CSV table of C-alpha atoms and ligand atoms in Angstrom, one decimal:
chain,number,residue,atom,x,y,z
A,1,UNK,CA,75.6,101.3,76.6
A,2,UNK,CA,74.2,105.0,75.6
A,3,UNK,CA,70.5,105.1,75.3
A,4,UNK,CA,70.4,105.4,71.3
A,5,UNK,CA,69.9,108.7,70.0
A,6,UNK,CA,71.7,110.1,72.9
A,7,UNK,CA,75.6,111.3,72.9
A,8,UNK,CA,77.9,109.8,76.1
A,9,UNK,CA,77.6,113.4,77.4
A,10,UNK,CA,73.9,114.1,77.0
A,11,UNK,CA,73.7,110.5,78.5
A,12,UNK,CA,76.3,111.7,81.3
A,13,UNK,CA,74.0,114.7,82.5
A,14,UNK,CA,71.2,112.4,82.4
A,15,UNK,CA,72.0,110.0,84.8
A,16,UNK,CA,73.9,112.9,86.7
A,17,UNK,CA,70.3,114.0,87.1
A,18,UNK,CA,68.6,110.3,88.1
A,19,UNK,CA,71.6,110.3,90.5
A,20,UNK,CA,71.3,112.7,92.0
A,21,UNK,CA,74.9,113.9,91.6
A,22,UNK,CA,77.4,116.7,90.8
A,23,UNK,CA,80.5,116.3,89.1
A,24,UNK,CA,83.6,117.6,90.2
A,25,UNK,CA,86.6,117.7,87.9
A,26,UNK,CA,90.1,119.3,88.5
A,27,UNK,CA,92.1,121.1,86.1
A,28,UNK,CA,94.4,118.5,84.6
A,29,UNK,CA,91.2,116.7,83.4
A,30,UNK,CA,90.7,116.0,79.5
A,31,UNK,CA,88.9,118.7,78.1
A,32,UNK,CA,85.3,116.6,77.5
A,33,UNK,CA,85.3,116.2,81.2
A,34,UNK,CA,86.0,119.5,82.1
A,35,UNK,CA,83.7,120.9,80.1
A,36,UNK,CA,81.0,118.6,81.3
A,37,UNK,CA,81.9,119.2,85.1
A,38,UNK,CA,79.8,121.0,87.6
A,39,UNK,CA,83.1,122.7,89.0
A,40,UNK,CA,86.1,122.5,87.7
A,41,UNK,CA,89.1,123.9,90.2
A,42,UNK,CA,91.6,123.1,92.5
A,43,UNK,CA,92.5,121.0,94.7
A,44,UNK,CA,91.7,123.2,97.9
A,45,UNK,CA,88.6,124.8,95.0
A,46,UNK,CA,87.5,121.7,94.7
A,47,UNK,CA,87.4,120.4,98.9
A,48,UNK,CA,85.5,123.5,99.4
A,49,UNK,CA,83.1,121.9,97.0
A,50,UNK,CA,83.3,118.4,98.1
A,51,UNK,CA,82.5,120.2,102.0
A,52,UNK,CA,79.4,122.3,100.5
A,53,UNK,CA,78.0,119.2,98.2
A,54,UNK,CA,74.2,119.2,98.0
A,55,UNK,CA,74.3,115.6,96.1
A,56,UNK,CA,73.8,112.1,97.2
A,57,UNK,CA,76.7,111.2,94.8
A,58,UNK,CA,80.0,112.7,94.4
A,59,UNK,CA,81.7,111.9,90.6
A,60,UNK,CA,85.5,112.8,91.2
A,61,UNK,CA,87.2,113.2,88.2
A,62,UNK,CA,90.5,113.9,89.4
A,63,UNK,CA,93.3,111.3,91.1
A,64,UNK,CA,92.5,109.1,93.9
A,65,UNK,CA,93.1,111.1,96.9
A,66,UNK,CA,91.1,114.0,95.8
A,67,UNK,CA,88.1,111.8,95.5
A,68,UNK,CA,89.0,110.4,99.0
A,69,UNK,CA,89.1,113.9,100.5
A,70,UNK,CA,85.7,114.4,98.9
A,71,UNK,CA,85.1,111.2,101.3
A,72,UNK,CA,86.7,112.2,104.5
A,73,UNK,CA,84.4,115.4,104.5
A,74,UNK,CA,81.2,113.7,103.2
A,75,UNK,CA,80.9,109.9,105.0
A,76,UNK,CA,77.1,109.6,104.2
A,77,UNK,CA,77.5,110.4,100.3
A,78,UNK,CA,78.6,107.8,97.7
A,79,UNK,CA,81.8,109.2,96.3
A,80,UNK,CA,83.0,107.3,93.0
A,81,UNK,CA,86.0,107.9,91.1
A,82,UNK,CA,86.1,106.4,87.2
A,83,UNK,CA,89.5,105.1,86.8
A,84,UNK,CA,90.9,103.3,90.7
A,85,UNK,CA,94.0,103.3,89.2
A,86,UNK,CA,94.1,106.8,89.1
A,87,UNK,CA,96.9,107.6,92.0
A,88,UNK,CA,99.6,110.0,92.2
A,89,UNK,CA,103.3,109.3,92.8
A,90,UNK,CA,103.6,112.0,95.5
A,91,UNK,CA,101.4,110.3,97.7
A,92,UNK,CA,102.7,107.1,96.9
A,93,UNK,CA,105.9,108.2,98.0
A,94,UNK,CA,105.0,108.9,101.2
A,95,UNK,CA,102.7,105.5,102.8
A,96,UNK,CA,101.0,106.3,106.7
A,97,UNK,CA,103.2,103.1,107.8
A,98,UNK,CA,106.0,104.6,106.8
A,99,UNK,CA,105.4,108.0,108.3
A,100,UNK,CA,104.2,106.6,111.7
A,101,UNK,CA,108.0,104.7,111.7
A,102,UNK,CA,109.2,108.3,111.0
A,103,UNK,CA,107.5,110.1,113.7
A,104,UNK,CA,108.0,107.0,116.7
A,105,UNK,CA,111.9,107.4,115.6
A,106,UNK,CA,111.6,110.9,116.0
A,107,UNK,CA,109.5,111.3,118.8
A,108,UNK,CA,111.6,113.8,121.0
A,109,UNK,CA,111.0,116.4,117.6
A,110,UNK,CA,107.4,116.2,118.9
A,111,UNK,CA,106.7,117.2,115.1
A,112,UNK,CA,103.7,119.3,114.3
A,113,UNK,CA,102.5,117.7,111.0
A,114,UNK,CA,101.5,119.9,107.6
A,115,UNK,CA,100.8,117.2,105.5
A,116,UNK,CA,100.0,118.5,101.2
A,117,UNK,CA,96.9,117.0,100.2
A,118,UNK,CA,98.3,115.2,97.8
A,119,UNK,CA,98.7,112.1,100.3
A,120,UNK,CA,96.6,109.0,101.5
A,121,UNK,CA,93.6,109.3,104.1
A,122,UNK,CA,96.1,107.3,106.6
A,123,UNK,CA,98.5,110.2,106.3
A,124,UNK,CA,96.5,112.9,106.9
A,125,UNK,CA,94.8,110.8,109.9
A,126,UNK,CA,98.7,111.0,111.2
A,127,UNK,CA,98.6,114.5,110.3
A,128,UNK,CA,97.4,117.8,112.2
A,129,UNK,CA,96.7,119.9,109.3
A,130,UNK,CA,96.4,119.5,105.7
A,131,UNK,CA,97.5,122.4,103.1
A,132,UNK,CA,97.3,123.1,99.5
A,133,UNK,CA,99.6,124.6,96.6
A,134,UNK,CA,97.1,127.6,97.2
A,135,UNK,CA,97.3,127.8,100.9
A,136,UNK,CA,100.4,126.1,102.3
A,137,UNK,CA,101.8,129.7,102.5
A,138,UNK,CA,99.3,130.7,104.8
A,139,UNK,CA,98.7,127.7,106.4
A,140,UNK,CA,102.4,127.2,107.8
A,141,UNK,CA,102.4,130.6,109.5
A,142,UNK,CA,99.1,129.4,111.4
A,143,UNK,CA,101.3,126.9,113.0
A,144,UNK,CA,102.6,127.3,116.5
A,145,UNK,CA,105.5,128.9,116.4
A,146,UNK,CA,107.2,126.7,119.3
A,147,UNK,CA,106.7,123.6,117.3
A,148,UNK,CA,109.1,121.8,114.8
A,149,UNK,CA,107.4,121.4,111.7
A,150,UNK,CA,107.3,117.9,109.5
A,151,UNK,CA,106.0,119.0,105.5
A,152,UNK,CA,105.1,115.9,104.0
A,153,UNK,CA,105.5,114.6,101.2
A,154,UNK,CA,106.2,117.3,98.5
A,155,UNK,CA,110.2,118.5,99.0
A,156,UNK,CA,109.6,120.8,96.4
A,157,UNK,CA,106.6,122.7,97.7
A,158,UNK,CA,108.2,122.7,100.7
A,159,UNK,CA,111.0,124.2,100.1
A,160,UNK,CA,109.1,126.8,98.5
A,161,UNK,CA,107.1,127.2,101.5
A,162,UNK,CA,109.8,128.1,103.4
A,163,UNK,CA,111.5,130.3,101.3
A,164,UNK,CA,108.1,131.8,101.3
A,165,UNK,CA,107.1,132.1,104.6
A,166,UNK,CA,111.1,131.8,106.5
A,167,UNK,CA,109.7,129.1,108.7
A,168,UNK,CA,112.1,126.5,109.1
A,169,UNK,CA,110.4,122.6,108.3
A,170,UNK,CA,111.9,119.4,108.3
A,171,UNK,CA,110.8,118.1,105.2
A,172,UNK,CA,109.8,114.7,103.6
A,173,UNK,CA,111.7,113.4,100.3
A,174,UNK,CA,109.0,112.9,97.8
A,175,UNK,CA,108.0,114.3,94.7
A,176,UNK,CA,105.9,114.6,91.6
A,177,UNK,CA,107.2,112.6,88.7
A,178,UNK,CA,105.4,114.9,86.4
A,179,UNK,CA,107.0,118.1,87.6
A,180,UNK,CA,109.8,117.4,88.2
A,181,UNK,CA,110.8,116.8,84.4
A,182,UNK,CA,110.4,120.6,83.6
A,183,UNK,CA,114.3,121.4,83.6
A,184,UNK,CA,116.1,124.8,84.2
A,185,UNK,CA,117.7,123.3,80.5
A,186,UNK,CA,113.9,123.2,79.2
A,187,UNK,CA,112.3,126.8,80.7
A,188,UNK,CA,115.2,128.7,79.4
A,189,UNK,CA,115.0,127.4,76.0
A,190,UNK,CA,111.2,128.2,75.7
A,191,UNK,CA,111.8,131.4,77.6
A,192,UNK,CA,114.2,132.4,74.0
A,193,UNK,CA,111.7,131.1,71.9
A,194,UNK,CA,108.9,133.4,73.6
A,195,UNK,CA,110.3,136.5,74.5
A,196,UNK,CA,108.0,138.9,77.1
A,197,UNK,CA,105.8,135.9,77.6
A,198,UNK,CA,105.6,135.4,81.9
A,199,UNK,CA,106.4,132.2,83.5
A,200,UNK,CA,104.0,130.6,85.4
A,201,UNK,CA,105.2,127.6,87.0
A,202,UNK,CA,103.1,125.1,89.6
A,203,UNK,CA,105.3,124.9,93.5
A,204,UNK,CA,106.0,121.3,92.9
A,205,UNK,CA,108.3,121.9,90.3
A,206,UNK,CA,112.1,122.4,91.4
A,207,UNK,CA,113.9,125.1,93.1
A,208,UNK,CA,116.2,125.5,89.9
A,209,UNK,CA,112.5,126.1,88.0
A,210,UNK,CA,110.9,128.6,90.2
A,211,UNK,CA,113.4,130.6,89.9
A,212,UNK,CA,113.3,131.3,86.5
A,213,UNK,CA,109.2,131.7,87.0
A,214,UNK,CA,107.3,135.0,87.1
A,215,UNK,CA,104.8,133.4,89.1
A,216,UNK,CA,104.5,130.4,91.1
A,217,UNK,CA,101.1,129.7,92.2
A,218,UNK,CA,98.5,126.7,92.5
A,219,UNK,CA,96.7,125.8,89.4
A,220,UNK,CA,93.7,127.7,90.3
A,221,UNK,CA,95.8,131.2,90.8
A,222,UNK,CA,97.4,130.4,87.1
A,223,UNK,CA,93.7,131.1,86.3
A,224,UNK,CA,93.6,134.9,88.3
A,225,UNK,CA,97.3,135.3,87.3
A,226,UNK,CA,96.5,135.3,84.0
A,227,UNK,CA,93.3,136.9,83.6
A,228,UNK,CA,94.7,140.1,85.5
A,229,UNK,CA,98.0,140.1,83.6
A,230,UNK,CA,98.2,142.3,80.6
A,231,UNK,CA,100.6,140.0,78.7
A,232,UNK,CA,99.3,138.5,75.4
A,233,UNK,CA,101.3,135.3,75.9
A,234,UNK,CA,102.1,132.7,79.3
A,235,UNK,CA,104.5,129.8,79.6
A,236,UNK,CA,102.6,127.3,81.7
A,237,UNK,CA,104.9,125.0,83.6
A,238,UNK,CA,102.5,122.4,85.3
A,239,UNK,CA,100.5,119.7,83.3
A,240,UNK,CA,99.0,119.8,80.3
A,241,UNK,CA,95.1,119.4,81.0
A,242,UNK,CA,95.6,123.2,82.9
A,243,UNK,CA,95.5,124.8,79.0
A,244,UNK,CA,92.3,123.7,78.7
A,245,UNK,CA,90.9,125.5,81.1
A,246,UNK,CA,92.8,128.8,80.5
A,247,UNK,CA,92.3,128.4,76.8
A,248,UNK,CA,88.3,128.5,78.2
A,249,UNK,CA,88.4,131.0,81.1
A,250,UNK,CA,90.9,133.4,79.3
A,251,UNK,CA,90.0,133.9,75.4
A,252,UNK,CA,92.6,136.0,73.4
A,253,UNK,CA,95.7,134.8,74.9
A,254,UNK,CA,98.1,132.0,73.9
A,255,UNK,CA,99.0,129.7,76.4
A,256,UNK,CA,102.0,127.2,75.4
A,257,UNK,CA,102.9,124.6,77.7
A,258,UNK,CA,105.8,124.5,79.4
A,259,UNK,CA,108.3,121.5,77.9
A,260,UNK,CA,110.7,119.1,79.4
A,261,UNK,CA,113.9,117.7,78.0
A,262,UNK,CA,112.1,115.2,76.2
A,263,UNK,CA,108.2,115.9,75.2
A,264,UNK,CA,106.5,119.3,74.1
A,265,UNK,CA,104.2,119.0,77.5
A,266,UNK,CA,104.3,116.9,80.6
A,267,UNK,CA,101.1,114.9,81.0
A,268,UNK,CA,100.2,113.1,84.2
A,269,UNK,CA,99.2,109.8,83.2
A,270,UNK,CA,97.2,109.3,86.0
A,271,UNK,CA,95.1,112.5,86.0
A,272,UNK,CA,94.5,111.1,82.1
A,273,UNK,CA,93.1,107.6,82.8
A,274,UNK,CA,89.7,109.2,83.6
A,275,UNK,CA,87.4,108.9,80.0
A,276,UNK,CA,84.2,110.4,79.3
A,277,UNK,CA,83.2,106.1,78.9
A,278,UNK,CA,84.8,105.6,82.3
A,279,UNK,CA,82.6,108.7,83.8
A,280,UNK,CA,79.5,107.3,82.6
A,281,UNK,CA,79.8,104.0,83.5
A,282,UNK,CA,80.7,105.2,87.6
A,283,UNK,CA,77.5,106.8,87.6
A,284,UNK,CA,75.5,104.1,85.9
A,285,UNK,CA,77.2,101.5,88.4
A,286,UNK,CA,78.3,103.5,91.2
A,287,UNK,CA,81.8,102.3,91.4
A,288,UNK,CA,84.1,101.6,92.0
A,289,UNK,CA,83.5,103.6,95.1
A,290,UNK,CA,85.3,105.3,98.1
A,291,UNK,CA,85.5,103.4,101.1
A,292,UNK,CA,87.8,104.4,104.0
A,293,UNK,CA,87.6,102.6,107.6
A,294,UNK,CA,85.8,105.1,110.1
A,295,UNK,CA,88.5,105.4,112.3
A,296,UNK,CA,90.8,106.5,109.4
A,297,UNK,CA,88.3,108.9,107.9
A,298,UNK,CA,87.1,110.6,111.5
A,299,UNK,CA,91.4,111.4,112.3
A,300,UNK,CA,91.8,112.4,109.1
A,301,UNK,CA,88.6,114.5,108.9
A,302,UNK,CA,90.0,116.9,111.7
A,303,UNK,CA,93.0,117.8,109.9
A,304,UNK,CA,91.1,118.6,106.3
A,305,UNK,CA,88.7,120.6,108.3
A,306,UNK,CA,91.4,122.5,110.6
A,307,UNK,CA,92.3,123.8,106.4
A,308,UNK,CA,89.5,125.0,105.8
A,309,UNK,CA,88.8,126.7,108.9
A,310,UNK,CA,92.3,128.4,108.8
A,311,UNK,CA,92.4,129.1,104.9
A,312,UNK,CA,88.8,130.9,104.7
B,1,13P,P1,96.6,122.2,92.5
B,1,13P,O1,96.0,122.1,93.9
B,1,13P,O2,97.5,123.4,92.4
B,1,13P,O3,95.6,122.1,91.4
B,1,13P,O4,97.7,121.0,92.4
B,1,13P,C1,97.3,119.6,92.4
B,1,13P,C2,98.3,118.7,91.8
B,1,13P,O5,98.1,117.5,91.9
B,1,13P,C3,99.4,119.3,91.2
B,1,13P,O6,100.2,118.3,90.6
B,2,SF4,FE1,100.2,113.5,91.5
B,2,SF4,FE2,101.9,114.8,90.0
B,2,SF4,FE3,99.8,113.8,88.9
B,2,SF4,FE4,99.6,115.9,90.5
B,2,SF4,S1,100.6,115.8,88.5
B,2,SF4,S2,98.3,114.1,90.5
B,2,SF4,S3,101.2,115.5,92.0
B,2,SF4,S4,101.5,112.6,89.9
């Protein structure tokens, strides 16, 4: 219960403080959370942060395997997350058991693993190197060129990867639910609507998509896209919560969201379970918490930090 007298936020950066913690929040957050964050960014922003953390607790607002990454680099911190629940179809799409089935039946490939962080800790334990929307490009090229590549899970940011970088890949058949209902149908029908305004559309969305964009980029590089450009107007094709955060970072422009067949916006209901309520009470109780078996977390701790160390 807030302290009376007090609103949930004031409350929030009060027991932030008693916490000792720092609040991490990506971009598809609700607007009250982003605007309460410490940093809001990323996903390869917001592992830098996770990596650099002078706090005893982590507060990941964001979807479950961001807040596990926040984990796999910081074992001795309490990392909590306020909604459990909050997973991502992409990395359900692709489970460790799963993969380790794929790679024994596919042994004599002797596949070099890129695994998108938008998976479990048990995948990227299986994998040698994790990548980002806004470092896959360079990450790929870093790879060996004598080795057959496995891209796992996103199909559609790998594809893009390779047309990017004209490395073949063998690649995994998952996808983000929430991306891939922006429609060639649905881009050119706001394109018409918004004449001269640039296209700026997120790699996970399909090939038939991207190629109707300006600029495909992570979410954090819509940001620098935009702020550079000297258009008045952007179509954003990713999820919603992004707007916030140009609407923030880039007064003067407008920013309309990118629409599907069927709604206005594509939301991702699980980047929106996270509540101001449900922030405050993960720092009042500390849960629920991150927990990943040590075995897990070391194997997979290699592969986020080979990112890093090849993306600085
Ligand atoms: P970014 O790393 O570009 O923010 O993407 C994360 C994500 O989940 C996109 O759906
Ligand atoms: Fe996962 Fe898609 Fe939601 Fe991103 S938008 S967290 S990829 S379900």
């Amino acid at each position: 219960m807030p302290v009376a007298g007090l609103d949930l936020a004031e409350e929030i950066t009060a027991l932030k403080r008693e916490r000792n913690a720092i609040i991490l929040a990506h971009n598809y957050q609700i607007r009250e959370i982003q605007e309460l964050a410490d940093f809001v960014g990323d996903s390869l922003g917001l592992s830098y942060k996770a990596a650099e953390a002078n706090a005893d607790v982590i507060a990941f607002c964001g979807v479950h395997f961001m807040a596990e990454t926040a984990k796999i680099v910081n074992p001795g911190k309490t990392v909590v997350l306020p909604d459990a629940n909050a997973g991502c179809s992409l990395s359900d799409s692709c489970p460790a058991e799963k993969l380790a089935a794929h790679l024994a039946k596919h042994a004599d490939r002797n596949y070099y693993v890129v695994a998108y962080i938008n998976c479990s800790a048990g995948v990227k334990a299986l994998a040698d190197v994790i990548c980002t929307s806004g470092n896959a490009v360079k990450i790929v090229q870093r790879v060996p060129a004598d080795r057959n590549i496995l891209f796992v899970p996103d199909a559609n940011l790998g594809q893009w990867v390779m047309d990017q970088t004209g490395r073949p890949m063998d690649l995994w058949a998952g996808n983000c639910y929430v991306h891939v209902e922006f429609t060639r149908n649905s881009i050119e029908r706001i394109k018409r609507e918004h004449p001269g305004a640039p296209v700026v559309a997120h790699p996970e969305c399909t090939t038939a998509v991207r190629l109707l964009a300006d600029e495909v980029c992570s979410t954090e590089k819509m940001v620098s896209f935009c702020k550079s450009s000297p258009a008045r107007a952007f179509i954003i094709v990713t999820e919603s919560g992004m707007l916030h955060r140009l609407r923030r970072e880039v007064p003067g422009r407008e920013f309309i969201p990118g629409p599907t067949d069927k709604c206005a916006c594509a939301d991702c209901r699980y980047m929106k379970m996270n509540t101001l309520e449900k922030l405050h009470a993960c720092l009042r109780d500390l849960a629920p918490e991150i927990i990943i078996p040590e075995a897990t977390r070391a194997r997979a701790e290699e592969s986020v930090r080979r990112m890093l160390e090849w993306s600085r």
